[in-house]
Amino acid sequence: MSRAIDVVVVGCGVIGASVAYYLSRTGASVLVIERGDLASGTSSACDGNVLLVDKKPGFDSLMTYESQRLYDSLEQELEHDFCYRRFGSTLAVEDEEQQQVARDWARTQQQAGLPLRYLEARKVHGDEPMLARDIIGLLECDSDSSLDPMRLVFGLGLGARRYGARFMRFCEVKSVLTDSRRRVKGVDTTEGAVACGSVVLAAGVWTAAVAERIGVHLPIIPRQGQIVVAERCTQPGRRKIMEFGYLMTKFGGAHSRRVEPEMDKHGVAFVYEPTADGNFLLGSSRQFCGFDTRVDPDVVKLIARRAMRFYPCIADLHVIRTYVGLRPYTEDHLPIVSSVKEVPGLYIAAGHEGDGIGLSPITGLLISQMITSQTPRVPIEPLSIERFRPKSTSAV
Amino acid sequence: MDELVICRCEEVTLGQIRDAIRDGAKDLAGVKRRTRAQMGLCQGRTCESLISRILCEETGLAPEEVKPGSVRVPVVPVPFRVLAGEANE
């Protein structure tokens, strides 16, 4: 039963699990090596949003839309229920300046064939009776959905196992092993060396450290975020809502929200997600603070305050939990889904920042297509590691 | 016996916890992720010691080897209006 291993996947969060699933489905022999338990990193410290509504028009949106379509299939393919609910998502618009940008955004995306539209206030408050009355409109996206990330990881894992994938948990990959021509020949782990033909690094914020050990520099750093969990209740909103200002914060653009300076300092922007279990999750914040996953009570206060601005009715509901996750951030907010030309057999699938859940299906599919030499579902050049490297200037 | 409710907030039974351990849960966090036990209103204050004991019985771990669940603010449920108000509440 000692079949040679074609691919070792390092990491079993949403990305690693998805890579394992799509790869093993092609018939490749896959071994997933995870240093903890399944979904023990960022994938159990995040929310469950699958969002197109906040993506830049162009490649970002098209890749996301393809990923969403894969989710519709995954819901049927995976035996394990991951609470997938496609009820769309919305961005709340507070003023005329935001409204103008939101309308233009909707129009651009509609022209690209994407299901976004702008709803005026009159249409909004009937559907969202608990939303603050001074919200003047909603940008809505129909194809957005919500799911349970941990159940998704377990589902993808079970699916991969059904196709023959094997798993080693509580085992850490220390380095990738290469031959004299720097070609991948295996991995070195805390339980000894494992030989394989290819390696996919899908270890989220910990990927850069592994790659560094073989001289491959990955510009992926942790961008910390906090989430507040509310008790089971009559959820104030039936579907996901965020503030339009969220877009500006996410991309670091200049936009003057009418908020206290502390909100901008911690990158706090309203994100609301009702869960299948009856709670709701609130975010969001962004801070560069290394690998610090301690909860900052000041940020909790700001998230609570911002949420009450949009849903005043939550004042007497209770917060039961807060947690912190580390998003794997890259400068251009796109992940690295790429081969590494100087190390044949090495692939990177990391750097998804806050879109790991949304992009996990397309990432898994693209890696499986790259490794088995099939045509990629979407162009992969924008996701290549090469985009971070200085262009060669020699003309010879 | 399997029908015995261990996590009352999320109504997770002994059978479900044993299944989670059989599926690979090795610690409290592993049980939590697979069953939602400890995710409810009391955040494991009632069930954590029970789940620890079940883990020891099923896996042979010694009680001191079971890593405690992570503690986060707030340690009791707190209304939003209080959290949003004074930072020192």
Tab-separated table of C-alpha atoms in Angstrom:
chain	number	residue	atom	x	y	z
A	1	MET	CA	0.000	0.000	0.000
A	2	SER	CA	3.073	2.191	-0.238
A	3	ARG	CA	2.084	4.199	-3.289
A	4	ALA	CA	4.593	6.935	-4.070
A	5	ILE	CA	3.384	10.365	-3.074
A	6	ASP	CA	2.863	12.770	-5.948
A	7	VAL	CA	2.131	15.891	-3.924
A	8	VAL	CA	2.657	16.946	-0.327
A	9	VAL	CA	0.319	19.760	0.719
A	10	VAL	CA	1.693	21.727	3.655
A	11	GLY	CA	-1.121	23.075	5.827
A	12	CYS	CA	-4.745	22.033	6.220
A	13	GLY	CA	-6.767	25.182	6.635
A	14	VAL	CA	-9.287	26.107	3.948
A	15	ILE	CA	-6.615	26.509	1.294
A	16	GLY	CA	-4.708	23.305	2.016
A	17	ALA	CA	-7.931	21.316	2.313
A	18	SER	CA	-9.201	22.699	-0.983
A	19	VAL	CA	-5.904	21.958	-2.747
A	20	ALA	CA	-6.009	18.413	-1.344
A	21	TYR	CA	-9.577	17.938	-2.568
A	22	TYR	CA	-9.162	19.201	-6.107
A	23	LEU	CA	-5.782	17.519	-6.548
A	24	SER	CA	-6.816	14.126	-5.241
A	25	ARG	CA	-9.878	14.296	-7.459
A	26	THR	CA	-7.543	14.259	-10.497
A	27	GLY	CA	-6.144	10.925	-9.327
A	28	ALA	CA	-2.902	12.335	-7.934
A	29	SER	CA	-1.609	10.728	-4.765
A	30	VAL	CA	-1.783	13.442	-2.109
A	31	LEU	CA	-0.418	13.646	1.432
A	32	VAL	CA	-1.495	16.601	3.574
A	33	ILE	CA	0.862	17.478	6.422
A	34	GLU	CA	-0.583	19.820	9.058
A	35	ARG	CA	1.332	20.816	12.172
A	36	GLY	CA	-1.823	21.060	14.296
A	37	ASP	CA	-5.370	19.862	13.822
A	38	LEU	CA	-7.427	20.609	10.724
A	39	ALA	CA	-8.486	24.268	10.559
A	40	SER	CA	-6.393	25.222	13.577
A	41	GLY	CA	-4.956	28.410	12.120
A	42	THR	CA	-6.710	31.390	10.608
A	43	SER	CA	-9.475	29.155	9.246
A	44	SER	CA	-10.926	28.788	12.740
A	45	ALA	CA	-10.447	32.469	13.586
A	46	CYS	CA	-12.314	34.129	10.765
A	47	ASP	CA	-15.828	34.743	9.535
A	48	GLY	CA	-17.646	32.751	6.868
A	49	ASN	CA	-18.154	35.327	4.149
A	50	VAL	CA	-17.843	34.526	0.458
A	51	LEU	CA	-17.887	37.990	-1.057
A	52	LEU	CA	-17.879	39.444	-4.521
A	53	VAL	CA	-19.471	42.736	-3.495
A	54	ASP	CA	-16.230	44.291	-2.274
A	55	LYS	CA	-13.875	43.121	-5.015
A	56	LYS	CA	-12.100	45.439	-7.419
A	57	PRO	CA	-13.604	45.328	-10.894
A	58	GLY	CA	-11.528	43.300	-13.329
A	59	PHE	CA	-9.499	40.215	-12.501
A	60	ASP	CA	-10.217	40.249	-8.744
A	61	SER	CA	-13.967	40.141	-9.359
A	62	LEU	CA	-13.839	37.579	-12.147
A	63	MET	CA	-11.682	35.182	-10.131
A	64	THR	CA	-14.005	35.582	-7.134
A	65	TYR	CA	-17.091	34.972	-9.242
A	66	GLU	CA	-15.579	31.743	-10.609
A	67	SER	CA	-14.853	30.664	-7.049
A	68	GLN	CA	-18.441	31.342	-6.033
A	69	ARG	CA	-19.716	29.189	-8.877
A	70	LEU	CA	-17.466	26.378	-7.654
A	71	TYR	CA	-19.099	26.705	-4.230
A	72	ASP	CA	-22.494	25.986	-5.754
A	73	SER	CA	-21.028	22.696	-7.060
A	74	LEU	CA	-19.152	21.933	-3.843
A	75	GLU	CA	-22.374	22.106	-1.899
A	76	GLN	CA	-23.578	19.109	-3.910
A	77	GLU	CA	-20.242	17.298	-4.099
A	78	LEU	CA	-19.248	17.314	-0.448
A	79	GLU	CA	-21.179	14.960	1.823
A	80	HIS	CA	-20.463	17.058	4.888
A	81	ASP	CA	-22.885	19.962	5.368
A	82	PHE	CA	-20.961	23.229	5.696
A	83	CYS	CA	-24.003	25.484	6.277
A	84	TYR	CA	-23.682	27.096	2.866
A	85	ARG	CA	-26.327	29.819	2.533
A	86	ARG	CA	-26.468	32.002	-0.525
A	87	PHE	CA	-28.584	34.951	0.438
A	88	GLY	CA	-26.420	37.689	-0.998
A	89	SER	CA	-24.632	40.499	0.769
A	90	THR	CA	-24.957	44.253	1.000
A	91	LEU	CA	-22.917	47.369	1.600
A	92	ALA	CA	-24.654	50.145	3.527
A	93	VAL	CA	-24.292	53.622	2.089
A	94	GLU	CA	-24.344	56.563	4.484
A	95	ASP	CA	-24.095	59.688	2.373
A	96	GLU	CA	-24.292	61.189	-1.129
A	97	GLU	CA	-20.545	60.915	-1.734
A	98	GLN	CA	-20.589	57.174	-1.035
A	99	GLN	CA	-23.804	56.800	-3.018
A	100	GLN	CA	-22.246	58.197	-6.177
A	101	VAL	CA	-19.294	55.808	-5.954
A	102	ALA	CA	-21.613	52.886	-5.123
A	103	ARG	CA	-23.828	53.542	-8.139
A	104	ASP	CA	-20.780	53.732	-10.431
A	105	TRP	CA	-19.384	50.550	-8.865
A	106	ALA	CA	-22.652	48.693	-9.482
A	107	ARG	CA	-22.765	49.863	-13.088
A	108	THR	CA	-19.159	48.808	-13.820
A	109	GLN	CA	-19.719	45.364	-12.359
A	110	GLN	CA	-23.049	44.901	-14.136
A	111	GLN	CA	-21.316	45.670	-17.424
A	112	ALA	CA	-18.889	42.852	-16.639
A	113	GLY	CA	-21.866	40.537	-16.155
A	114	LEU	CA	-21.713	40.407	-12.363
A	115	PRO	CA	-24.877	40.403	-10.212
A	116	LEU	CA	-24.525	43.705	-8.368
A	117	ARG	CA	-27.134	46.424	-8.070
A	118	TYR	CA	-27.795	49.568	-6.085
A	119	LEU	CA	-30.949	49.848	-3.967
A	120	GLU	CA	-32.404	53.196	-2.917
A	121	ALA	CA	-33.435	53.775	0.712
A	122	ARG	CA	-37.142	53.346	0.017
A	123	LYS	CA	-36.531	49.764	-1.071
A	124	VAL	CA	-34.069	49.114	1.732
A	125	HIS	CA	-35.879	49.842	4.980
A	126	GLY	CA	-38.839	47.597	4.269
A	127	ASP	CA	-36.505	44.646	3.897
A	128	GLU	CA	-34.205	45.714	6.741
A	129	PRO	CA	-36.439	47.209	9.432
A	130	MET	CA	-33.705	47.204	12.080
A	131	LEU	CA	-31.157	49.072	10.002
A	132	ALA	CA	-30.447	52.666	11.104
A	133	ARG	CA	-32.935	54.969	9.384
A	134	ASP	CA	-30.293	57.348	8.037
A	135	ILE	CA	-28.792	54.701	5.741
A	136	ILE	CA	-29.645	56.021	2.272
A	137	GLY	CA	-29.019	52.955	0.135
A	138	LEU	CA	-27.551	49.465	-0.215
A	139	LEU	CA	-25.173	48.040	-2.796
A	140	GLU	CA	-26.274	44.455	-3.159
A	141	CYS	CA	-24.635	41.349	-4.615
A	142	ASP	CA	-26.762	38.252	-5.220
A	143	SER	CA	-24.068	35.636	-5.593
A	144	ASP	CA	-22.507	36.221	-2.173
A	145	SER	CA	-22.920	33.624	0.525
A	146	SER	CA	-22.042	32.588	4.037
A	147	LEU	CA	-20.764	29.265	5.374
A	148	ASP	CA	-19.076	27.639	8.348
A	149	PRO	CA	-15.326	27.611	7.617
A	150	MET	CA	-14.508	24.797	10.023
A	151	ARG	CA	-17.233	22.520	8.691
A	152	LEU	CA	-15.980	23.396	5.202
A	153	VAL	CA	-12.443	22.294	6.040
A	154	PHE	CA	-13.703	19.016	7.490
A	155	GLY	CA	-15.924	18.536	4.425
A	156	LEU	CA	-13.086	19.150	1.984
A	157	GLY	CA	-10.877	16.833	4.032
A	158	LEU	CA	-13.456	14.050	3.927
A	159	GLY	CA	-13.913	14.636	0.225
A	160	ALA	CA	-10.168	14.446	-0.374
A	161	ARG	CA	-9.928	11.297	1.704
A	162	ARG	CA	-12.652	9.723	-0.415
A	163	TYR	CA	-10.375	10.311	-3.422
A	164	GLY	CA	-7.451	8.673	-1.651
A	165	ALA	CA	-5.706	11.606	0.036
A	166	ARG	CA	-3.875	10.856	3.282
A	167	PHE	CA	-3.332	13.150	6.246
A	168	MET	CA	-0.575	13.555	8.818
A	169	ARG	CA	-1.668	15.887	11.607
A	170	PHE	CA	0.364	17.208	14.549
A	171	CYS	CA	3.415	16.889	12.330
A	172	GLU	CA	5.361	19.960	11.254
A	173	VAL	CA	7.111	20.427	7.924
A	174	LYS	CA	10.497	21.920	8.764
A	175	SER	CA	11.717	22.423	5.220
A	176	VAL	CA	11.371	21.431	1.601
A	177	LEU	CA	14.079	19.054	0.342
A	178	THR	CA	15.609	19.571	-3.078
A	179	ASP	CA	18.173	17.765	-5.209
A	180	SER	CA	21.393	19.092	-6.723
A	181	ARG	CA	19.438	20.902	-9.435
A	182	ARG	CA	17.186	22.464	-6.816
A	183	ARG	CA	14.277	20.281	-7.877
A	184	VAL	CA	11.801	19.245	-5.179
A	185	LYS	CA	12.384	15.738	-3.895
A	186	GLY	CA	10.484	15.766	-0.613
A	187	VAL	CA	9.928	17.461	2.741
A	188	ASP	CA	11.647	17.226	6.090
A	189	THR	CA	9.236	16.939	8.994
A	190	THR	CA	9.246	16.450	12.759
A	191	GLU	CA	8.540	12.799	11.992
A	192	GLY	CA	11.262	12.351	9.420
A	193	ALA	CA	11.669	12.921	5.693
A	194	VAL	CA	8.915	12.220	3.165
A	195	ALA	CA	9.693	11.800	-0.532
A	196	CYS	CA	7.368	13.326	-3.111
A	197	GLY	CA	7.263	14.825	-6.577
A	198	SER	CA	5.762	18.217	-5.770
A	199	VAL	CA	5.065	20.364	-2.731
A	200	VAL	CA	2.308	22.930	-2.288
A	201	LEU	CA	2.884	25.429	0.528
A	202	ALA	CA	-0.565	26.355	1.881
A	203	ALA	CA	0.301	27.379	5.410
A	204	GLY	CA	-1.297	30.817	5.499
A	205	VAL	CA	0.686	33.345	7.510
A	206	TRP	CA	3.276	30.687	8.300
A	207	THR	CA	4.089	29.964	4.652
A	208	ALA	CA	6.794	32.600	4.293
A	209	ALA	CA	8.840	31.061	7.113
A	210	VAL	CA	8.886	27.650	5.427
A	211	ALA	CA	9.754	29.096	2.020
A	212	GLU	CA	12.520	31.235	3.487
A	213	ARG	CA	14.332	28.080	4.595
A	214	ILE	CA	14.944	27.152	0.964
A	215	GLY	CA	15.774	30.669	-0.096
A	216	VAL	CA	12.380	31.562	-1.574
A	217	HIS	CA	11.178	34.940	-0.341
A	218	LEU	CA	7.411	35.375	-0.066
A	219	PRO	CA	6.057	38.847	0.759
A	220	ILE	CA	3.240	37.519	2.965
A	221	ILE	CA	2.834	39.097	6.396
A	222	PRO	CA	0.108	38.791	9.049
A	223	ARG	CA	-2.634	41.426	9.094
A	224	GLN	CA	-4.503	40.901	12.321
A	225	GLY	CA	-8.260	41.173	12.671
A	226	GLN	CA	-10.741	40.789	15.516
A	227	ILE	CA	-14.226	39.344	15.547
A	228	VAL	CA	-16.984	39.749	18.112
A	229	VAL	CA	-19.555	36.976	18.592
A	230	ALA	CA	-23.095	37.757	19.749
A	231	GLU	CA	-25.441	35.404	21.543
A	232	ARG	CA	-28.143	33.424	19.777
A	233	CYS	CA	-30.978	35.843	19.229
A	234	THR	CA	-33.490	37.208	16.767
A	235	GLN	CA	-30.868	38.282	14.309
A	236	PRO	CA	-31.275	41.998	13.472
A	237	GLY	CA	-30.535	41.454	9.783
A	238	ARG	CA	-31.278	38.427	7.654
A	239	ARG	CA	-28.115	38.653	5.565
A	240	LYS	CA	-24.630	40.066	5.523
A	241	ILE	CA	-24.200	43.797	5.731
A	242	MET	CA	-21.017	45.836	5.762
A	243	GLU	CA	-20.363	49.519	5.569
A	244	PHE	CA	-19.376	50.991	2.269
A	245	GLY	CA	-16.474	52.658	4.079
A	246	TYR	CA	-15.150	49.074	4.558
A	247	LEU	CA	-13.943	49.123	0.973
A	248	MET	CA	-11.954	52.269	1.522
A	249	THR	CA	-10.382	50.838	4.699
A	250	LYS	CA	-9.560	47.505	3.063
A	251	PHE	CA	-7.630	49.092	0.260
A	252	GLY	CA	-6.091	51.813	2.398
A	253	GLY	CA	-7.649	54.546	0.295
A	254	ALA	CA	-8.458	58.029	1.490
A	255	HIS	CA	-12.103	58.530	2.319
A	256	SER	CA	-13.425	60.630	5.128
A	257	ARG	CA	-15.923	58.565	7.062
A	258	ARG	CA	-17.590	60.484	9.838
A	259	VAL	CA	-15.974	58.430	12.588
A	260	GLU	CA	-13.669	58.988	15.541
A	261	PRO	CA	-9.961	58.801	14.574
A	262	GLU	CA	-9.501	55.616	16.627
A	263	MET	CA	-11.707	53.721	14.165
A	264	ASP	CA	-9.306	54.481	11.333
A	265	LYS	CA	-6.272	53.829	13.499
A	266	HIS	CA	-7.327	50.205	14.019
A	267	GLY	CA	-8.899	49.880	10.581
A	268	VAL	CA	-12.314	49.268	12.152
A	269	ALA	CA	-15.217	48.944	9.728
A	270	PHE	CA	-18.653	47.439	10.258
A	271	VAL	CA	-19.131	43.869	9.031
A	272	TYR	CA	-22.160	41.854	10.134
A	273	GLU	CA	-22.780	38.186	9.438
A	274	PRO	CA	-25.758	36.180	10.735
A	275	THR	CA	-24.744	32.544	11.196
A	276	ALA	CA	-26.707	29.363	10.542
A	277	ASP	CA	-26.526	28.556	14.253
A	278	GLY	CA	-28.406	31.727	15.194
A	279	ASN	CA	-25.569	33.938	16.401
A	280	PHE	CA	-24.128	36.865	14.538
A	281	LEU	CA	-20.484	37.771	13.979
A	282	LEU	CA	-19.221	41.325	13.920
A	283	GLY	CA	-16.006	42.720	12.579
A	284	SER	CA	-13.784	44.098	11.503
A	285	SER	CA	-10.335	45.469	12.231
A	286	ARG	CA	-6.960	45.542	10.590
A	287	GLN	CA	-3.622	45.914	12.306
A	288	PHE	CA	-0.079	44.993	11.519
A	289	CYS	CA	1.195	43.629	14.821
A	290	GLY	CA	3.173	40.567	13.885
A	291	PHE	CA	1.717	37.299	15.125
A	292	ASP	CA	-0.022	38.802	18.159
A	293	THR	CA	-3.393	37.099	18.633
A	294	ARG	CA	-4.342	38.702	21.918
A	295	VAL	CA	-7.740	40.376	21.986
A	296	ASP	CA	-7.487	44.153	22.305
A	297	PRO	CA	-10.471	45.373	24.393
A	298	ASP	CA	-10.242	48.836	22.794
A	299	VAL	CA	-10.805	47.297	19.375
A	300	VAL	CA	-13.738	45.283	20.762
A	301	LYS	CA	-15.225	48.554	22.017
A	302	LEU	CA	-14.814	50.166	18.588
A	303	ILE	CA	-16.348	47.211	16.754
A	304	ALA	CA	-19.316	47.237	19.163
A	305	ARG	CA	-19.750	50.971	18.739
A	306	ARG	CA	-19.610	50.839	14.960
A	307	ALA	CA	-22.109	47.984	14.873
A	308	MET	CA	-24.551	49.917	17.055
A	309	ARG	CA	-24.400	52.807	14.593
A	310	PHE	CA	-25.885	50.550	11.895
A	311	TYR	CA	-28.055	48.313	14.123
A	312	PRO	CA	-29.006	50.407	17.171
A	313	CYS	CA	-31.287	47.570	18.350
A	314	ILE	CA	-28.350	45.366	19.398
A	315	ALA	CA	-27.611	47.554	22.439
A	316	ASP	CA	-29.143	45.051	24.872
A	317	LEU	CA	-27.970	41.888	23.151
A	318	HIS	CA	-24.904	40.225	24.617
A	319	VAL	CA	-21.400	39.649	23.346
A	320	ILE	CA	-20.326	36.138	24.343
A	321	ARG	CA	-16.908	35.816	22.736
A	322	THR	CA	-14.223	37.619	20.834
A	323	TYR	CA	-11.361	36.177	18.848
A	324	VAL	CA	-8.448	37.177	16.697
A	325	GLY	CA	-7.245	35.912	13.337
A	326	LEU	CA	-4.169	36.597	11.235
A	327	ARG	CA	-4.876	37.320	7.597
A	328	PRO	CA	-2.011	36.454	5.222
A	329	TYR	CA	-1.531	39.838	3.559
A	330	THR	CA	0.210	40.787	0.331
A	331	GLU	CA	0.714	44.329	-0.941
A	332	ASP	CA	-1.631	44.044	-3.884
A	333	HIS	CA	-4.318	42.136	-1.943
A	334	LEU	CA	-4.160	39.193	-4.345
A	335	PRO	CA	-2.971	35.759	-3.244
A	336	ILE	CA	0.117	33.990	-4.554
A	337	VAL	CA	-1.060	30.913	-6.489
A	338	SER	CA	2.022	30.028	-8.391
A	339	SER	CA	4.802	27.688	-9.343
A	340	VAL	CA	8.306	28.792	-8.349
A	341	LYS	CA	10.478	28.658	-11.430
A	342	GLU	CA	13.802	28.307	-9.658
A	343	VAL	CA	12.525	25.360	-7.583
A	344	PRO	CA	10.717	23.019	-10.001
A	345	GLY	CA	7.976	21.104	-8.217
A	346	LEU	CA	7.339	23.821	-5.631
A	347	TYR	CA	3.983	25.641	-5.613
A	348	ILE	CA	2.661	28.403	-3.405
A	349	ALA	CA	-1.008	28.744	-2.435
A	350	ALA	CA	-1.077	31.475	0.191
A	351	GLY	CA	-1.522	35.189	0.779
A	352	HIS	CA	-5.310	35.423	0.552
A	353	GLU	CA	-5.630	38.151	3.197
A	354	GLY	CA	-9.340	38.324	4.117
A	355	ASP	CA	-10.549	36.289	1.144
A	356	GLY	CA	-9.278	32.826	1.996
A	357	ILE	CA	-12.737	31.407	2.456
A	358	GLY	CA	-14.087	32.956	-0.733
A	359	LEU	CA	-11.126	31.994	-2.882
A	360	SER	CA	-10.424	28.528	-1.534
A	361	PRO	CA	-12.269	26.621	-4.287
A	362	ILE	CA	-10.648	28.502	-7.170
A	363	THR	CA	-7.244	28.229	-5.492
A	364	GLY	CA	-7.570	24.467	-5.083
A	365	LEU	CA	-8.734	24.106	-8.666
A	366	LEU	CA	-5.966	26.302	-10.106
A	367	ILE	CA	-3.222	24.444	-8.240
A	368	SER	CA	-4.613	21.100	-9.414
A	369	GLN	CA	-4.730	22.411	-12.988
A	370	MET	CA	-1.187	23.766	-12.778
A	371	ILE	CA	0.239	20.526	-11.383
A	372	THR	CA	-1.585	18.299	-13.877
A	373	SER	CA	-0.846	20.628	-16.819
A	374	GLN	CA	-4.453	21.497	-17.580
A	375	THR	CA	-5.631	24.905	-18.777
A	376	PRO	CA	-6.228	27.104	-15.728
A	377	ARG	CA	-9.837	28.187	-15.133
A	378	VAL	CA	-8.742	31.829	-14.885
A	379	PRO	CA	-5.495	33.574	-15.947
A	380	ILE	CA	-2.768	32.796	-13.408
A	381	GLU	CA	-0.274	35.488	-14.317
A	382	PRO	CA	-1.766	38.054	-11.880
A	383	LEU	CA	-1.248	35.488	-9.107
A	384	SER	CA	2.350	34.642	-9.938
A	385	ILE	CA	5.221	35.112	-7.469
A	386	GLU	CA	7.059	36.835	-10.317
A	387	ARG	CA	4.961	39.979	-9.914
A	388	PHE	CA	6.861	40.720	-6.692
A	389	ARG	CA	10.278	40.248	-8.216
A	390	PRO	CA	12.263	42.997	-9.938
A	391	LYS	CA	12.024	42.689	-13.696
A	392	SER	CA	15.255	41.588	-15.348
A	393	THR	CA	16.852	44.532	-17.115
A	394	SER	CA	19.405	42.637	-19.147
A	395	ALA	CA	18.469	42.671	-22.799
A	396	VAL	CA	20.958	40.064	-24.009
B	1	MET	CA	-25.467	6.934	27.653
B	2	ASP	CA	-24.481	8.429	24.295
B	3	GLU	CA	-27.645	10.562	24.396
B	4	LEU	CA	-26.472	12.326	27.561
B	5	VAL	CA	-26.163	16.063	26.890
B	6	ILE	CA	-22.711	17.297	27.850
B	7	CYS	CA	-22.717	20.830	26.421
B	8	ARG	CA	-26.114	22.169	27.458
B	9	CYS	CA	-25.803	25.488	25.648
B	10	GLU	CA	-25.285	23.864	22.252
B	11	GLU	CA	-26.994	20.517	23.105
B	12	VAL	CA	-23.972	18.404	22.223
B	13	THR	CA	-24.223	14.806	23.408
B	14	LEU	CA	-21.673	12.374	24.767
B	15	GLY	CA	-22.049	10.339	21.572
B	16	GLN	CA	-21.239	13.360	19.407
B	17	ILE	CA	-18.174	14.140	21.499
B	18	ARG	CA	-16.979	10.550	21.267
B	19	ASP	CA	-17.512	10.699	17.484
B	20	ALA	CA	-15.446	13.876	17.319
B	21	ILE	CA	-12.625	12.173	19.196
B	22	ARG	CA	-12.895	9.194	16.889
B	23	ASP	CA	-12.731	11.619	13.931
B	24	GLY	CA	-9.431	12.930	15.256
B	25	ALA	CA	-10.108	15.518	17.978
B	26	LYS	CA	-7.206	15.314	20.420
B	27	ASP	CA	-7.923	18.331	22.615
B	28	LEU	CA	-10.703	20.673	23.734
B	29	ALA	CA	-10.257	22.886	20.680
B	30	GLY	CA	-10.534	19.869	18.411
B	31	VAL	CA	-13.804	18.829	20.051
B	32	LYS	CA	-15.061	22.416	19.837
B	33	ARG	CA	-14.347	22.745	16.124
B	34	ARG	CA	-16.092	19.484	15.305
B	35	THR	CA	-19.171	19.785	17.525
B	36	ARG	CA	-19.705	23.394	18.634
B	37	ALA	CA	-19.410	22.261	22.268
B	38	GLN	CA	-18.072	25.221	24.328
B	39	MET	CA	-19.281	27.745	21.724
B	40	GLY	CA	-22.512	28.615	23.516
B	41	LEU	CA	-23.576	31.170	26.044
B	42	CYS	CA	-21.382	29.879	28.879
B	43	GLN	CA	-18.344	29.372	26.625
B	44	GLY	CA	-17.436	26.051	28.165
B	45	ARG	CA	-17.670	27.039	31.831
B	46	THR	CA	-20.111	24.184	32.448
B	47	CYS	CA	-18.868	21.533	30.060
B	48	GLU	CA	-15.104	22.005	29.777
B	49	SER	CA	-14.218	19.790	32.724
B	50	LEU	CA	-16.652	17.108	31.521
B	51	ILE	CA	-15.181	17.161	28.013
B	52	SER	CA	-11.654	16.980	29.452
B	53	ARG	CA	-12.644	13.875	31.343
B	54	ILE	CA	-14.162	12.287	28.238
B	55	LEU	CA	-10.983	13.071	26.300
B	56	CYS	CA	-8.891	11.367	28.973
B	57	GLU	CA	-11.136	8.306	29.002
B	58	GLU	CA	-11.205	7.964	25.212
B	59	THR	CA	-7.578	8.779	24.396
B	60	GLY	CA	-5.666	7.741	27.510
B	61	LEU	CA	-4.365	11.266	28.096
B	62	ALA	CA	-3.614	12.210	31.686
B	63	PRO	CA	-5.800	15.073	32.998
B	64	GLU	CA	-2.838	17.440	33.215
B	65	GLU	CA	-2.076	16.778	29.545
B	66	VAL	CA	-5.375	18.246	28.380
B	67	LYS	CA	-4.685	21.839	27.352
B	68	PRO	CA	-7.286	24.201	28.853
B	69	GLY	CA	-9.607	26.064	26.481
B	70	SER	CA	-8.554	29.554	25.477
B	71	VAL	CA	-10.066	32.316	27.577
B	72	ARG	CA	-11.140	35.513	25.837
B	73	VAL	CA	-12.845	38.704	26.917
B	74	PRO	CA	-15.628	38.944	27.887
B	75	VAL	CA	-15.521	36.232	30.534
B	76	VAL	CA	-19.260	36.595	31.048
B	77	PRO	CA	-21.798	37.811	28.455
B	78	VAL	CA	-21.781	41.611	28.296
B	79	PRO	CA	-24.390	43.811	26.580
B	80	PHE	CA	-23.201	45.737	23.550
B	81	ARG	CA	-24.135	49.071	25.123
B	82	VAL	CA	-21.751	48.356	28.006
B	83	LEU	CA	-18.876	47.223	25.762
B	84	ALA	CA	-19.354	50.216	23.494
B	85	GLY	CA	-19.339	52.613	26.458
B	86	GLU	CA	-16.590	52.977	29.013
B	87	ALA	CA	-13.474	50.992	28.169
B	88	ASN	CA	-13.118	50.026	31.820
B	89	GLU	CA	-16.596	48.496	32.298
